[in-house]
């Protein structure tokens, strides 16, 4: 992700995938008669279509976050050693949370 243009394009593409996930969730929230019922949300979010969208949203969120982290770190952390350490740690947290999200989507 060292190229600014490709990072910019990937971040925009990942934002579109995240939008494709958020729109059905918001639509369901607006039309659902009981938005505070756990079973209704559980059934909706774990339906096959939403699992597929959730899978792509989890990957898109990881890509989006990693590009954003790289951008902020390279703009504001000027000592290369600190930049690499902080980016490594934040990438680890981001990828770890995305793997956990994918695990939940696929096995529950």
Short mmCIF file of C-alpha atoms in Angstrom, two decimals:
data_model
loop_
_atom_site.label_atom_id
_atom_site.label_comp_id
_atom_site.label_asym_id
_atom_site.label_seq_id
_atom_site.Cartn_x
_atom_site.Cartn_y
_atom_site.Cartn_z
CA UNK A 1 0.00 0.00 0.00
CA UNK A 2 2.87 2.38 -0.57
CA UNK A 3 1.25 3.94 -3.63
CA UNK A 4 -1.10 6.79 -2.74
CA UNK A 5 -3.34 6.43 -5.80
CA UNK A 6 -3.88 2.69 -5.44
CA UNK A 7 -4.56 3.14 -1.72
CA UNK A 8 -7.08 5.85 -2.52
CA UNK A 9 -8.84 3.62 -5.07
CA UNK A 10 -8.89 0.60 -2.73
CA UNK A 11 -10.28 2.71 0.09
CA UNK A 12 -13.10 3.98 -2.15
CA UNK A 13 -13.91 0.45 -3.38
CA UNK A 14 -13.97 -0.86 0.19
CA UNK A 15 -16.27 2.01 1.19
CA UNK A 16 -18.73 0.95 -1.53
CA UNK A 17 -18.74 -2.63 -0.21
CA UNK A 18 -19.37 -1.30 3.30
CA UNK A 19 -22.26 0.76 1.93
CA UNK A 20 -23.74 -2.39 0.35
CA UNK A 21 -23.78 -3.91 3.83
CA UNK A 22 -25.08 -0.86 5.70
CA UNK A 23 -28.00 -0.13 3.37
CA UNK A 24 -29.89 -3.42 3.97
CA UNK A 25 -29.23 -3.12 7.72
CA UNK A 26 -30.64 0.41 7.81
CA UNK A 27 -33.54 -0.62 5.57
CA UNK A 28 -34.39 -3.51 7.88
CA UNK A 29 -34.15 -1.21 10.87
CA UNK A 30 -36.60 1.25 9.32
CA UNK A 31 -39.19 -1.34 8.25
CA UNK A 32 -38.93 -3.76 11.17
CA UNK A 33 -41.85 -3.66 13.56
CA UNK A 34 -39.75 -4.60 16.58
CA UNK A 35 -36.23 -3.21 16.25
CA UNK A 36 -35.32 -4.14 19.84
CA UNK A 37 -36.00 -7.88 19.47
CA UNK A 38 -32.77 -9.89 19.48
CA UNK A 39 -34.29 -12.89 17.70
CA UNK A 40 -35.51 -10.81 14.76
CA UNK A 41 -32.09 -9.18 14.29
CA UNK A 42 -30.32 -12.50 14.79
CA UNK A 43 -32.47 -14.14 12.12
CA UNK A 44 -31.91 -11.22 9.71
CA UNK A 45 -28.16 -10.83 10.20
CA UNK A 46 -27.45 -14.56 10.07
CA UNK A 47 -29.52 -15.16 6.93
CA UNK A 48 -27.43 -16.48 4.02
CA UNK A 49 -27.55 -13.22 2.04
CA UNK A 50 -26.49 -11.09 4.99
CA UNK A 51 -23.74 -13.57 5.87
CA UNK A 52 -22.32 -13.16 2.36
CA UNK A 53 -22.59 -9.38 2.58
CA UNK A 54 -21.10 -9.52 6.07
CA UNK A 55 -18.17 -11.56 4.78
CA UNK A 56 -17.37 -8.93 2.14
CA UNK A 57 -18.00 -6.13 4.65
CA UNK A 58 -15.51 -7.68 7.11
CA UNK A 59 -12.83 -7.89 4.42
CA UNK A 60 -13.66 -4.38 3.20
CA UNK A 61 -13.50 -2.99 6.71
CA UNK A 62 -10.08 -4.54 7.18
CA UNK A 63 -8.78 -3.11 3.89
CA UNK A 64 -10.32 0.29 4.61
CA UNK A 65 -8.88 0.43 8.11
CA UNK A 66 -5.39 -0.72 7.08
CA UNK A 67 -5.17 1.94 4.38
CA UNK A 68 -6.39 4.57 6.81
CA UNK A 69 -3.88 3.46 9.44
CA UNK A 70 -1.05 3.58 6.92
CA UNK A 71 -2.10 7.06 5.80
CA UNK A 72 -2.28 8.47 9.31
CA UNK A 73 0.91 6.78 10.47
CA UNK A 74 2.96 7.97 7.51
CA UNK A 75 1.60 11.50 7.86
CA UNK A 76 2.08 11.92 11.61
CA UNK A 77 4.79 9.50 12.78
CA UNK A 78 8.09 10.62 11.30
CA UNK A 79 10.52 8.29 13.06
CA UNK A 80 10.56 5.20 10.86
CA UNK A 81 11.16 2.68 13.65
CA UNK A 82 8.20 3.95 15.67
CA UNK A 83 6.07 4.12 12.55
CA UNK A 84 6.77 0.46 11.73
CA UNK A 85 6.16 -0.74 15.30
CA UNK A 86 2.88 1.13 15.64
CA UNK A 87 1.68 0.05 12.20
CA UNK A 88 2.60 -3.57 12.89
CA UNK A 89 0.62 -3.52 16.15
CA UNK A 90 -2.42 -1.78 14.62
CA UNK A 91 -2.40 -4.08 11.59
CA UNK A 92 -2.33 -7.05 13.95
CA UNK A 93 -5.35 -5.73 15.87
CA UNK A 94 -7.24 -4.90 12.67
CA UNK A 95 -6.58 -8.23 10.97
CA UNK A 96 -7.26 -10.12 14.20
CA UNK A 97 -10.64 -8.47 14.66
CA UNK A 98 -11.52 -9.14 11.02
CA UNK A 99 -10.60 -12.81 11.37
CA UNK A 100 -12.76 -12.99 14.51
CA UNK A 101 -15.63 -11.35 12.61
CA UNK A 102 -15.27 -13.82 9.74
CA UNK A 103 -15.13 -16.74 12.18
CA UNK A 104 -18.37 -15.60 13.83
CA UNK A 105 -20.07 -15.15 10.47
CA UNK A 106 -19.03 -18.52 9.12
CA UNK A 107 -19.51 -20.73 12.17
CA UNK A 108 -22.49 -19.26 14.04
#
